[in-house]
Coordinates of C-alpha atoms in Angstrom, one line a residue:
Chain A
M1 CA -11.2 19.4 6.0
I2 CA -7.7 16.7 4.8
K3 CA -11.4 14.5 4.4
H4 CA -12.7 16.4 1.5
V5 CA -8.8 17.0 -0.3
P6 CA -9.9 14.2 -3.1
V7 CA -13.1 15.9 -4.1
L8 CA -10.9 19.3 -3.7
L9 CA -8.5 18.3 -5.9
V10 CA -11.1 18.1 -8.8
A11 CA -13.3 20.6 -7.3
I12 CA -10.6 23.6 -7.2
P13 CA -10.0 23.9 -10.6
L14 CA -13.3 23.2 -12.3
L15 CA -14.5 25.5 -9.9
A16 CA -12.5 28.4 -11.5
A17 CA -12.4 27.1 -14.6
F18 CA -15.8 28.5 -14.7
M19 CA -15.3 31.4 -13.0
I20 CA -12.2 32.8 -15.5
P21 CA -14.3 33.2 -18.2
M22 CA -16.6 35.3 -16.6
I23 CA -13.7 37.0 -14.5
G24 CA -11.2 37.7 -18.3
M25 CA -14.1 39.9 -19.7
V26 CA -14.6 42.3 -16.6
N27 CA -10.3 42.2 -15.9
R28 CA -7.6 40.2 -17.5
T29 CA -5.6 40.5 -14.6
A30 CA -8.1 38.9 -12.3
R31 CA -8.2 35.9 -14.4
T32 CA -5.0 35.5 -15.1
V33 CA -4.9 35.4 -10.2
V34 CA -7.4 33.7 -10.5
G35 CA -5.5 31.1 -12.4
V36 CA -2.9 31.4 -10.2
I37 CA -4.7 31.0 -6.6
A38 CA -6.4 27.9 -8.0
L39 CA -3.6 26.3 -9.2
V40 CA -2.2 27.5 -5.6
M41 CA -4.5 26.0 -3.9
I42 CA -4.5 22.6 -5.7
L43 CA -0.5 22.2 -4.9
A44 CA -1.2 23.3 -0.7
A45 CA -3.6 20.7 -0.1
S46 CA -1.2 18.2 -1.9
Y47 CA 1.3 19.5 0.6
Y48 CA -1.1 19.3 3.1
I49 CA -1.9 15.8 3.2
A50 CA 1.3 14.7 2.4
G51 CA 3.0 14.1 5.3
D52 CA -0.5 12.2 6.5
I53 CA -0.5 9.8 3.4
L54 CA 3.3 9.0 3.4
V55 CA 4.9 9.1 7.3
H56 CA 1.8 7.6 8.6
G57 CA -0.4 5.9 5.4
R58 CA -3.0 6.7 5.8
I59 CA -5.2 6.2 2.4
L60 CA -8.0 9.0 1.9
Y61 CA -11.8 7.3 1.5
Y62 CA -13.5 9.9 -0.4
M63 CA -17.3 9.3 -1.8
V64 CA -19.0 11.2 -3.5
G65 CA -22.5 12.1 -2.9
S66 CA -22.5 10.3 0.2
S67 CA -23.9 11.3 3.5
N68 CA -20.6 10.4 5.0
P69 CA -18.2 10.1 2.2
E70 CA -15.8 8.4 3.8
M71 CA -17.6 5.4 3.6
L72 CA -16.1 2.4 0.9
T73 CA -19.8 0.8 0.5
E74 CA -23.5 2.7 -1.9
H75 CA -24.9 2.5 1.9
G76 CA -25.7 6.3 3.1
L77 CA -25.3 7.6 -0.5
T78 CA -27.2 11.4 -0.8
F79 CA -27.2 10.4 -4.4
P80 CA -27.7 7.2 -5.9
I81 CA -24.8 8.2 -7.7
R82 CA -20.6 6.4 -6.5
I83 CA -18.2 8.8 -8.0
G84 CA -15.4 6.7 -5.8
L85 CA -12.2 8.8 -5.5
K86 CA -8.4 7.7 -3.2
I87 CA -5.3 9.0 -2.3
D88 CA -2.7 6.6 -1.3
P89 CA 1.5 7.0 -1.9
F90 CA 1.7 5.9 -5.4
S91 CA -1.1 8.7 -6.6
L92 CA 0.4 11.1 -4.4
F93 CA 3.6 11.3 -5.8
F94 CA 2.2 12.1 -9.1
I95 CA -0.6 14.5 -7.7
I96 CA 2.2 16.3 -6.2
M97 CA 4.5 16.2 -8.9
T98 CA 1.3 17.3 -11.1
T99 CA 0.2 20.5 -9.0
T100 CA 4.2 21.4 -9.0
L101 CA 4.3 21.5 -12.5
V102 CA 1.0 22.8 -13.9
L103 CA 1.6 26.5 -11.5
I104 CA 5.0 26.3 -13.1
F105 CA 4.0 26.0 -16.4
Y106 CA 0.7 28.5 -16.0
V107 CA 3.0 30.9 -14.3
F108 CA 4.8 30.9 -18.0
S109 CA 2.5 30.5 -20.2
T110 CA 1.5 33.4 -18.5
Q111 CA 3.8 36.3 -20.1
Y112 CA 4.4 33.5 -23.1
I113 CA 1.7 33.4 -24.5
E114 CA 0.5 36.6 -26.0
E115 CA -2.3 38.7 -24.1
N116 CA -5.5 38.9 -26.8
E117 CA -9.2 38.1 -26.3
R118 CA -8.2 34.9 -27.0
K119 CA -6.2 34.3 -24.3
N120 CA -9.5 33.8 -22.2
Y121 CA -10.0 30.2 -24.2
F122 CA -6.1 29.3 -23.3
T123 CA -6.6 29.7 -19.6
V124 CA -9.9 28.3 -19.4
L125 CA -9.2 25.3 -21.1
F126 CA -5.2 24.9 -19.5
I127 CA -7.1 24.6 -16.3
T128 CA -10.1 22.7 -17.3
M129 CA -6.8 20.5 -18.1
V130 CA -5.2 20.7 -14.8
A131 CA -9.6 19.4 -13.1
G132 CA -9.2 16.5 -15.7
M133 CA -5.3 15.1 -14.8
M134 CA -6.3 16.2 -11.1
G135 CA -9.9 13.7 -11.9
L136 CA -7.2 10.8 -13.5
L137 CA -4.9 10.4 -10.5
V138 CA -7.7 10.5 -7.9
A139 CA -10.7 8.7 -9.2
N140 CA -10.7 5.0 -8.0
D141 CA -14.0 3.7 -9.9
L142 CA -12.8 2.9 -14.7
F143 CA -15.6 4.9 -15.0
T144 CA -14.6 7.7 -13.5
F145 CA -11.5 7.4 -14.5
F146 CA -12.4 7.8 -18.2
V147 CA -14.6 10.6 -17.7
F148 CA -11.7 12.6 -16.7
L149 CA -9.5 11.4 -19.2
E150 CA -11.8 12.4 -22.2
I151 CA -11.8 16.0 -19.9
L152 CA -8.2 15.5 -20.3
S153 CA -7.6 14.9 -24.0
I154 CA -10.5 17.8 -25.2
S155 CA -9.0 20.6 -23.7
S156 CA -5.6 19.1 -24.3
A157 CA -6.8 19.2 -28.2
A158 CA -8.4 22.1 -27.7
L159 CA -5.1 24.0 -26.6
V160 CA -2.7 21.7 -29.3
A161 CA -5.2 23.5 -31.9
F162 CA -4.5 26.7 -30.0
R163 CA -3.1 28.6 -32.6
T164 CA -5.4 29.0 -35.4
E165 CA -4.6 31.3 -37.9
R166 CA -1.8 29.2 -38.6
K167 CA -1.9 26.3 -40.7
H168 CA -0.6 22.8 -38.7
P169 CA -2.0 23.3 -35.1
P170 CA -5.9 22.9 -36.3
Y171 CA -3.9 19.2 -37.8
A172 CA -2.4 18.7 -34.9
G173 CA -4.9 19.1 -32.7
Y174 CA -7.3 17.2 -34.7
K175 CA -5.0 14.6 -35.3
Y176 CA -4.7 14.4 -31.3
M177 CA -8.4 14.7 -31.2
F178 CA -8.8 11.5 -33.5
V179 CA -6.1 9.4 -31.3
S180 CA -7.9 10.0 -27.8
A181 CA -11.2 9.0 -29.5
V182 CA -10.0 5.7 -30.2
A183 CA -7.4 5.0 -27.2
T184 CA -10.2 6.3 -24.9
S185 CA -13.2 4.4 -27.1
F186 CA -11.7 1.4 -26.9
F187 CA -10.9 1.5 -22.6
L188 CA -14.9 1.7 -22.6
L189 CA -15.1 -0.9 -24.1
G190 CA -12.7 -2.5 -21.1
V191 CA -14.6 -0.8 -18.9
A192 CA -17.4 -2.4 -20.1
F193 CA -16.5 -5.5 -20.0
L194 CA -15.7 -5.5 -16.5
Y195 CA -19.0 -4.1 -15.1
A196 CA -20.3 -6.7 -17.7
Q197 CA -18.6 -9.4 -15.7
Y198 CA -18.2 -8.3 -11.6
G199 CA -20.8 -5.8 -11.7
S200 CA -18.4 -2.6 -10.2
F201 CA -16.2 -0.3 -11.8
N202 CA -14.5 0.2 -8.5
I203 CA -10.5 -0.4 -8.4
D204 CA -10.7 -1.8 -5.4
Y205 CA -13.3 -4.4 -5.7
L206 CA -12.4 -5.4 -9.0
K207 CA -9.0 -6.3 -8.0
E208 CA -9.7 -8.6 -5.5
A209 CA -12.6 -9.9 -7.7
I210 CA -10.3 -10.9 -10.9
R211 CA -10.1 -14.1 -11.4
G212 CA -7.8 -14.3 -14.6
T213 CA -10.5 -15.6 -16.9
L214 CA -10.3 -14.8 -20.9
L215 CA -12.8 -11.8 -20.6
D216 CA -10.4 -10.1 -17.2
K217 CA -6.6 -10.5 -20.0
I218 CA -9.1 -9.2 -23.4
A219 CA -10.9 -6.0 -20.4
I220 CA -7.0 -5.3 -19.4
V221 CA -6.2 -5.6 -23.2
L222 CA -8.2 -3.1 -23.7
L223 CA -7.4 -1.1 -20.5
I224 CA -3.7 -0.6 -20.8
I225 CA -3.4 -0.4 -24.8
P226 CA -5.2 3.0 -24.9
L227 CA -3.7 4.2 -22.1
A228 CA 0.1 2.6 -23.5
M229 CA -1.1 5.1 -26.6
K230 CA -1.6 8.1 -25.3
S231 CA 1.4 7.2 -23.5
G232 CA 3.5 7.3 -26.6
V233 CA 4.4 4.0 -26.8
V234 CA 6.2 3.0 -29.7
P235 CA 4.9 1.1 -32.0
M236 CA 1.7 3.6 -31.5
H237 CA 4.0 6.9 -30.7
M238 CA 3.8 8.9 -33.8
W239 CA 1.1 11.4 -33.0
I240 CA 3.2 13.1 -30.0
P241 CA 5.9 14.5 -32.8
D242 CA 3.2 16.4 -34.4
T243 CA 1.2 17.3 -31.0
Y244 CA 3.7 18.4 -29.1
S245 CA 5.5 20.4 -31.5
E246 CA 2.7 22.1 -32.8
A247 CA 1.3 23.2 -29.7
P248 CA 2.5 26.0 -28.2
A249 CA 5.8 25.9 -25.8
P250 CA 4.0 25.4 -21.7
I251 CA 1.2 23.8 -23.6
S252 CA 3.9 20.6 -25.0
A253 CA 4.8 20.1 -21.6
M254 CA 1.4 19.9 -20.5
V255 CA 0.7 17.5 -22.7
K256 CA 3.5 15.8 -21.6
L257 CA 2.8 15.8 -18.2
G258 CA -1.0 14.4 -19.6
S259 CA 1.4 11.8 -21.0
L260 CA 2.8 10.9 -17.7
I261 CA -0.3 11.0 -16.2
C262 CA -1.7 7.6 -18.5
L263 CA 1.2 5.9 -17.8
Y264 CA -0.3 6.6 -14.0
G265 CA -3.4 4.6 -15.6
L266 CA -1.1 1.5 -16.9
F267 CA 1.1 0.4 -14.0
R268 CA -2.1 1.4 -11.5
I269 CA -4.1 -1.1 -13.9
S270 CA -1.9 -3.0 -14.9
F271 CA -0.4 -4.1 -11.6
S272 CA -3.8 -3.7 -9.4
F273 CA -5.7 -5.8 -12.2
G274 CA -2.3 -8.4 -13.0
M275 CA -0.1 -8.9 -10.6
S276 CA -2.6 -10.9 -8.2
H277 CA -1.5 -13.6 -11.4
A278 CA 1.4 -14.8 -11.9
H279 CA 0.6 -16.1 -15.8
V280 CA -1.4 -12.5 -16.5
S281 CA 2.1 -9.7 -14.9
Y282 CA 5.1 -12.2 -16.4
P283 CA 3.8 -11.5 -20.1
L284 CA 2.8 -7.9 -19.0
G285 CA 6.2 -7.1 -17.7
V286 CA 7.8 -8.6 -20.1
L287 CA 5.3 -7.0 -23.5
F288 CA 7.0 -3.8 -20.7
I289 CA 10.5 -4.9 -21.6
V290 CA 9.8 -4.9 -25.1
F291 CA 8.0 -1.6 -25.7
G292 CA 10.2 0.3 -23.3
I293 CA 13.7 -1.1 -25.3
L294 CA 11.5 -0.5 -28.3
S295 CA 10.4 3.4 -27.3
M296 CA 14.2 4.1 -26.5
F297 CA 15.5 2.8 -29.3
V298 CA 13.4 3.9 -31.8
G299 CA 12.7 7.2 -30.0
V300 CA 16.0 9.0 -29.7
T301 CA 17.8 7.0 -33.5
Q302 CA 14.2 9.1 -35.4
A303 CA 15.2 12.4 -32.8
L304 CA 19.0 12.5 -33.7
V305 CA 17.8 13.2 -37.3
Q306 CA 15.6 16.2 -36.9
K307 CA 16.7 19.1 -37.7
D308 CA 13.0 21.0 -36.5
V309 CA 14.1 21.7 -32.3
K310 CA 10.4 21.0 -31.1
R311 CA 9.7 17.3 -33.2
L312 CA 13.7 16.4 -31.9
M313 CA 12.6 16.7 -28.7
A314 CA 9.0 14.6 -29.2
F315 CA 10.7 12.1 -30.2
H316 CA 12.6 12.0 -27.1
A317 CA 9.3 12.3 -24.9
V318 CA 9.1 8.8 -26.2
S319 CA 12.7 7.7 -25.9
Q320 CA 12.3 8.7 -22.7
V321 CA 9.5 6.7 -21.9
G322 CA 10.7 3.5 -22.9
Y323 CA 13.5 3.8 -20.0
M324 CA 9.8 3.8 -17.5
L325 CA 8.4 0.6 -19.0
L326 CA 11.9 -0.6 -18.9
G327 CA 12.1 0.1 -15.1
M328 CA 8.7 -0.2 -13.7
G329 CA 8.2 -3.7 -16.5
V330 CA 11.6 -5.5 -15.1
G331 CA 9.2 -5.4 -11.3
L332 CA 5.9 -7.2 -13.1
T333 CA 8.4 -9.9 -14.5
V334 CA 9.6 -10.8 -10.6
V335 CA 6.6 -9.6 -8.8
K336 CA 4.6 -12.4 -8.6
S337 CA 7.9 -14.8 -8.5
G338 CA 8.4 -16.2 -5.3
D339 CA 11.6 -15.9 -5.2
A340 CA 14.2 -13.1 -3.9
S341 CA 13.8 -11.7 -7.4
F342 CA 11.8 -9.1 -6.4
A343 CA 13.6 -7.7 -3.2
L344 CA 16.9 -8.1 -4.8
F345 CA 16.4 -5.6 -8.1
G346 CA 12.6 -5.4 -9.5
K347 CA 11.8 -3.5 -6.3
V348 CA 14.5 -1.0 -6.9
A349 CA 14.1 -1.4 -10.9
M350 CA 10.7 0.4 -10.3
I351 CA 12.0 2.7 -7.8
G352 CA 14.1 4.3 -10.6
G353 CA 11.2 3.7 -13.0
L354 CA 9.3 6.4 -11.2
L355 CA 11.6 8.0 -10.2
H356 CA 12.7 9.1 -13.7
V357 CA 8.8 9.5 -14.1
V358 CA 9.6 12.4 -12.0
N359 CA 12.5 13.5 -13.2
N360 CA 11.7 13.1 -16.8
A361 CA 9.0 15.7 -16.1
L362 CA 11.2 18.5 -15.0
Y363 CA 13.9 18.7 -17.4
K364 CA 11.4 17.4 -20.4
G365 CA 9.9 20.2 -19.3
L366 CA 11.9 22.5 -19.2
L367 CA 13.2 21.4 -22.5
F368 CA 10.0 22.2 -23.9
L369 CA 9.7 25.9 -22.1
T370 CA 13.6 26.9 -23.7
S371 CA 12.1 25.1 -27.5
G372 CA 9.6 28.0 -26.5
V373 CA 12.2 30.9 -26.1
M374 CA 14.4 29.3 -28.6
V375 CA 11.4 29.8 -31.7
R376 CA 10.3 33.0 -29.9
H377 CA 13.7 34.3 -30.9
F378 CA 14.6 32.5 -34.4
K379 CA 10.7 33.3 -35.6
T380 CA 11.5 29.4 -36.7
R381 CA 11.8 25.8 -34.8
N382 CA 14.5 24.9 -38.3
L383 CA 17.7 24.2 -36.2
D384 CA 19.5 25.1 -39.5
A385 CA 18.5 28.5 -39.5
M386 CA 19.6 29.0 -36.3
H387 CA 22.6 29.9 -34.4
G388 CA 24.2 31.8 -31.9
L389 CA 21.6 32.4 -28.9
A390 CA 24.2 31.9 -26.3
H391 CA 25.5 35.9 -27.1
Y392 CA 22.3 37.7 -26.0
D393 CA 21.0 34.7 -23.9
V394 CA 23.2 33.4 -21.5
F395 CA 20.6 32.7 -19.4
T396 CA 17.8 29.9 -21.6
T397 CA 21.8 28.7 -22.5
V398 CA 22.7 27.7 -18.5
V399 CA 19.0 26.2 -18.1
F400 CA 19.2 24.7 -21.5
M401 CA 22.5 23.0 -20.4
I402 CA 20.8 22.2 -17.3
A403 CA 18.3 20.0 -19.2
A404 CA 19.8 18.9 -21.3
L405 CA 22.7 17.2 -19.1
A406 CA 20.0 16.4 -17.2
I407 CA 17.9 14.1 -19.6
S408 CA 20.8 12.8 -20.9
G409 CA 22.2 11.1 -18.1
I410 CA 25.3 13.0 -17.2
P411 CA 25.4 13.7 -13.2
P412 CA 25.3 15.4 -11.1
F413 CA 22.0 16.3 -12.6
N414 CA 18.9 14.3 -11.7
G415 CA 18.6 12.1 -15.0
F416 CA 22.2 10.5 -14.0
V417 CA 20.3 9.0 -10.7
S418 CA 17.6 7.7 -12.1
K419 CA 18.9 5.5 -14.8
I420 CA 22.1 4.8 -12.5
I421 CA 19.4 3.4 -10.5
I422 CA 17.8 1.7 -13.7
Y423 CA 21.4 0.4 -15.4
E424 CA 22.6 -1.0 -11.9
S425 CA 18.8 -3.1 -11.0
V426 CA 18.1 -3.6 -15.2
F427 CA 21.6 -6.4 -15.5
Q428 CA 20.5 -8.4 -12.5
Y429 CA 17.5 -9.0 -14.7
N430 CA 19.4 -9.1 -17.9
P431 CA 22.9 -7.1 -19.1
V432 CA 21.9 -6.5 -22.8
L433 CA 18.7 -4.6 -21.8
T434 CA 21.3 -2.2 -19.1
L435 CA 23.8 -2.1 -22.5
I436 CA 20.9 -0.9 -25.1
A437 CA 19.7 2.1 -22.1
I438 CA 23.2 3.6 -21.4
F439 CA 23.4 2.9 -25.7
V440 CA 20.4 5.1 -26.5
S441 CA 21.3 7.2 -23.4
I442 CA 24.7 8.3 -25.3
L443 CA 23.0 8.5 -28.6
T444 CA 20.4 11.4 -26.4
L445 CA 23.8 13.0 -26.1
A446 CA 24.9 13.5 -29.2
S447 CA 21.0 14.9 -29.9
F448 CA 21.1 17.3 -27.6
M449 CA 24.4 18.6 -28.2
K450 CA 23.4 19.0 -31.5
V451 CA 20.9 21.3 -30.8
F452 CA 23.2 23.0 -28.1
Y453 CA 26.0 23.5 -30.9
S454 CA 23.5 24.8 -34.0
A455 CA 21.2 27.1 -31.6
F456 CA 23.6 28.0 -29.1
L457 CA 27.2 28.5 -30.6
G458 CA 28.3 29.7 -33.8
M459 CA 28.1 33.3 -35.0
P460 CA 26.0 36.2 -33.3
S461 CA 22.3 36.3 -34.5
S462 CA 21.2 39.2 -36.9
R463 CA 18.2 39.1 -34.6
R464 CA 17.9 41.8 -32.5
P465 CA 18.3 40.0 -28.8
M466 CA 14.8 39.3 -27.1
E467 CA 14.7 40.1 -23.3
Q468 CA 12.8 37.2 -21.8
P469 CA 9.4 38.2 -19.0
V470 CA 10.2 37.5 -15.9
L471 CA 7.6 34.9 -15.1
V472 CA 9.4 33.5 -18.1
K473 CA 12.7 33.3 -15.9
C474 CA 11.4 32.7 -13.4
S475 CA 9.5 29.2 -14.5
M476 CA 12.8 27.8 -16.3
F477 CA 14.4 28.6 -12.6
V478 CA 12.3 26.3 -10.9
L479 CA 13.1 23.8 -12.9
A480 CA 16.2 23.8 -13.6
V481 CA 16.5 23.5 -9.4
F482 CA 14.7 21.0 -9.0
I483 CA 16.3 19.6 -10.9
V484 CA 20.1 20.1 -9.7
V485 CA 18.5 19.5 -5.6
I486 CA 17.2 16.2 -6.9
G487 CA 20.4 15.3 -8.4
I488 CA 22.4 16.0 -5.4
Y489 CA 20.4 15.0 -3.4
P490 CA 18.2 12.0 -4.2
Q491 CA 17.5 10.6 -1.4
G492 CA 15.1 12.9 0.5
I493 CA 12.6 12.1 -2.3
L494 CA 13.5 8.5 -3.1
K495 CA 13.0 7.9 0.9
A496 CA 9.9 10.3 1.0
I497 CA 7.9 9.8 -2.1
I498 CA 9.2 7.0 -4.5
E499 CA 9.5 4.1 -1.9
P500 CA 6.3 4.5 0.3
A501 CA 4.5 4.9 -3.8
V502 CA 6.4 1.6 -4.4
N503 CA 5.3 -0.3 -2.1
A504 CA 1.7 1.0 -1.9
L505 CA 1.3 0.0 -5.7
I506 CA 2.6 -3.6 -5.1
N507 CA 0.6 -3.4 -1.3
F508 CA -3.0 -2.4 -2.1
Chain B
M1 CA 20.3 -4.4 -2.9
N2 CA 20.1 -1.3 -1.8
I3 CA 19.1 1.7 -3.7
L4 CA 21.7 4.2 -4.6
Q5 CA 24.6 1.3 -3.8
V6 CA 26.8 1.8 -6.7
E7 CA 29.4 -1.2 -6.2
Y8 CA 32.4 1.1 -7.2
L9 CA 31.7 4.0 -5.6
H10 CA 29.9 5.9 -2.9
W11 CA 26.8 8.4 -3.8
A12 CA 28.2 12.1 -3.4
P13 CA 27.6 14.1 -6.7
L14 CA 28.7 17.2 -3.9
F15 CA 32.5 15.1 -3.5
W16 CA 33.5 14.2 -7.9
L17 CA 31.5 18.3 -7.6
G18 CA 34.2 19.6 -5.5
I19 CA 37.4 17.1 -7.3
F20 CA 36.1 18.2 -10.9
I21 CA 36.0 22.4 -9.7
G22 CA 39.5 21.8 -7.8
L23 CA 40.8 19.9 -11.2
A24 CA 39.6 23.2 -12.9
V25 CA 40.9 25.7 -10.5
V26 CA 44.8 23.5 -11.2
V27 CA 44.0 23.7 -14.4
V28 CA 43.5 27.5 -14.6
I29 CA 46.5 27.8 -12.5
I30 CA 48.5 25.9 -14.4
G31 CA 47.3 28.2 -17.9
K32 CA 48.1 30.8 -16.2
L33 CA 51.1 29.5 -14.8
F34 CA 52.7 28.2 -18.1
F35 CA 50.5 28.9 -21.0
R36 CA 51.4 32.0 -23.7
N37 CA 49.5 34.5 -23.3
D38 CA 51.4 36.8 -26.1
Y39 CA 48.5 35.1 -29.0
N40 CA 46.9 38.1 -31.4
T41 CA 43.5 38.4 -30.7
V42 CA 43.1 41.7 -33.1
D43 CA 43.3 39.5 -36.0
Q44 CA 42.2 36.5 -37.7
Q45 CA 44.6 33.6 -35.3
S46 CA 42.1 33.1 -33.7
L47 CA 39.2 32.5 -35.6
P48 CA 38.2 29.4 -36.4
F49 CA 40.7 28.1 -39.5
Y50 CA 38.0 27.2 -42.6
S51 CA 39.5 26.7 -45.5
G52 CA 38.3 29.1 -48.5
T53 CA 35.1 30.5 -46.9
S54 CA 34.9 34.1 -46.5
N55 CA 31.3 34.0 -45.7
S56 CA 31.5 34.2 -41.4
L57 CA 28.5 32.7 -41.4
L58 CA 29.2 29.3 -43.4
Q59 CA 31.4 29.0 -40.8
L60 CA 28.8 26.8 -39.0
I61 CA 28.0 23.5 -40.2
T62 CA 24.5 23.4 -40.1
A63 CA 22.0 20.7 -38.0
S64 CA 21.5 19.0 -41.0
S65 CA 24.7 17.6 -41.9
L66 CA 26.3 16.6 -38.4
Y67 CA 25.9 13.2 -38.6
W68 CA 25.6 12.7 -41.3
G69 CA 28.0 9.7 -41.2
F70 CA 25.4 7.7 -38.5
K71 CA 22.1 8.4 -41.1
H72 CA 24.1 7.3 -44.0
T73 CA 24.6 3.8 -42.5
L74 CA 21.4 3.5 -41.0
D75 CA 19.7 4.8 -44.0
A76 CA 18.3 1.1 -44.5
Y77 CA 17.0 1.6 -41.6
F78 CA 15.2 4.7 -41.0
L79 CA 13.4 4.3 -44.8
M80 CA 11.9 1.1 -42.4
I81 CA 10.8 3.5 -39.8
K82 CA 9.7 6.3 -42.5
R83 CA 7.7 3.4 -44.4
L84 CA 5.7 1.7 -40.8
F85 CA 4.9 5.0 -39.0
I86 CA 3.6 7.4 -42.1
S87 CA 1.6 9.7 -39.1
D88 CA -1.7 9.6 -40.9
V89 CA -4.6 8.3 -38.7
E90 CA -5.0 6.0 -41.4
D91 CA -1.8 5.0 -39.4
F92 CA -2.5 5.0 -35.5
I93 CA -5.1 1.9 -36.5
Q94 CA -3.6 0.0 -38.6
W95 CA -0.7 -0.2 -34.8
F96 CA -3.4 0.1 -31.9
I97 CA -5.3 -2.6 -34.2
I98 CA -1.8 -4.8 -34.6
I99 CA -0.9 -3.7 -30.7
V100 CA -4.2 -5.0 -29.2
A101 CA -4.8 -8.2 -31.6
G102 CA -0.8 -9.4 -30.5
M103 CA -1.5 -9.0 -27.2
L104 CA -4.3 -10.3 -27.3
L105 CA -2.9 -13.5 -28.6
I106 CA -0.2 -13.4 -25.9
L107 CA -1.8 -12.5 -22.6
T108 CA -4.3 -15.3 -23.3
G109 CA -1.9 -17.8 -24.3
V110 CA -1.8 -18.6 -27.5
L111 CA 1.4 -17.1 -28.1
W112 CA 3.2 -17.9 -25.0

């Protein structure tokens, strides 16, 4: 059974997405339940394989269409197709994070998105988006990766434009689709460059075959820049505030998660293809650092002056990507240095960067969900028109505070843990980078103080207080619990998941 | 370098949380013992003082007005950012092409 998990992670949500419209026509509750069952199944599957992969170091390979799916070559294929799937500790880390979060966001959306005939579309697109994410994470060949990148992009764009009755969401969806189309076209060009040279799409094969030629370098650039654009790296970030602010709250969180999965692709390709050649890995690492610092600084300074709560949070999403790039960039610069730098601080910087990915997904997800609650209560995204929410909604106030303190790097929440790891390790590489990172953290705190002061404090609002539905509260509560638990006991996730993931990225 | 081996502190958030709660309890006890509790809470002396403002809603300083000094100081920077990123689809392509070209020049060794 375990050998089929890679394909099941994609097949289950795809099958559910096809079933949901038909079920939705008969019974709306059944449609929602089918979505939950599909997401619970992939969550269970990801935890089911975790022990084998993380403890015993097993790597799952799957060749779709083969009579023996675990065979690595095309021999024994029943059909002349070669869709190679693979799960190693690095992809498993992202899979566990994704399957956990999509279930929480879905549960939130079941009561947050109003029930009408369009909810069927919403559910189908949501589950298709999950299938796209899963496909990206298990793909072991570049063409399959491209296909799932397209699936993710199309479903995301449609969900961003979900509220078509309003003026701006369709425009934001179009913008996202345009950015994605440009990015994936260039990505496909990069894939073609590698295929033309080596005759294979397989990432493992290409990793060994790549010789660091001029064409290889061009291909690497064409592969990683589209992924950087989809991750929201400055200066290719301007689609993010437009998209995140117009999407419904759970979709903002999902698109953010999709960006983090593109970051997975960026790291996978950079380390797989760049690491074996120091003349590629070093400049690539330096560029990661430069883009990281730019993203951190531009993102946070832009966030600080926003008065639209969702745009403010979107700019913070840009800023937080900078920390991840900084940690991973420092690791990439010293990974082939031949001296003790990598053991001394490079690997720890990568661990900090990866921990920040999951931390960011948690508190950013929670912030987007709370922003949805705020917007629903005040009927506006304008912070100037908000005040006094804390008088009625203590629960949202508390979870918002937890998320805001976490993103600002305040102990004992999870953001502090990943930031302190990044600060300490990056300090040994270059102290100035740490100083910039700390400065950005201070501005982040200032920015969220502004939100808290504007929306939660002050005179009570004249609007009738709205009781949040149970599932909306439950989803936010679970995210808040994760934030606190990782903050108080980070050793568990560091030892069990993050460290094996970093080892896998370097060694496999 | 060990993960979470901070130079001067041992990573024990529960310990620090305990210290924080302990200090909070001490402050509350001192407050109960020594602080005044005979102030009148029913009249306006417990409200914040905003000179000349009678409308309670105006007592809230809006989000746009916060950090005005910071914004004012960095006016030139924000203007530059506005000019650089107009958030038009042409803008996306322009930046995309610039970054692809720049990275090609760096990775192929022309600028490195």
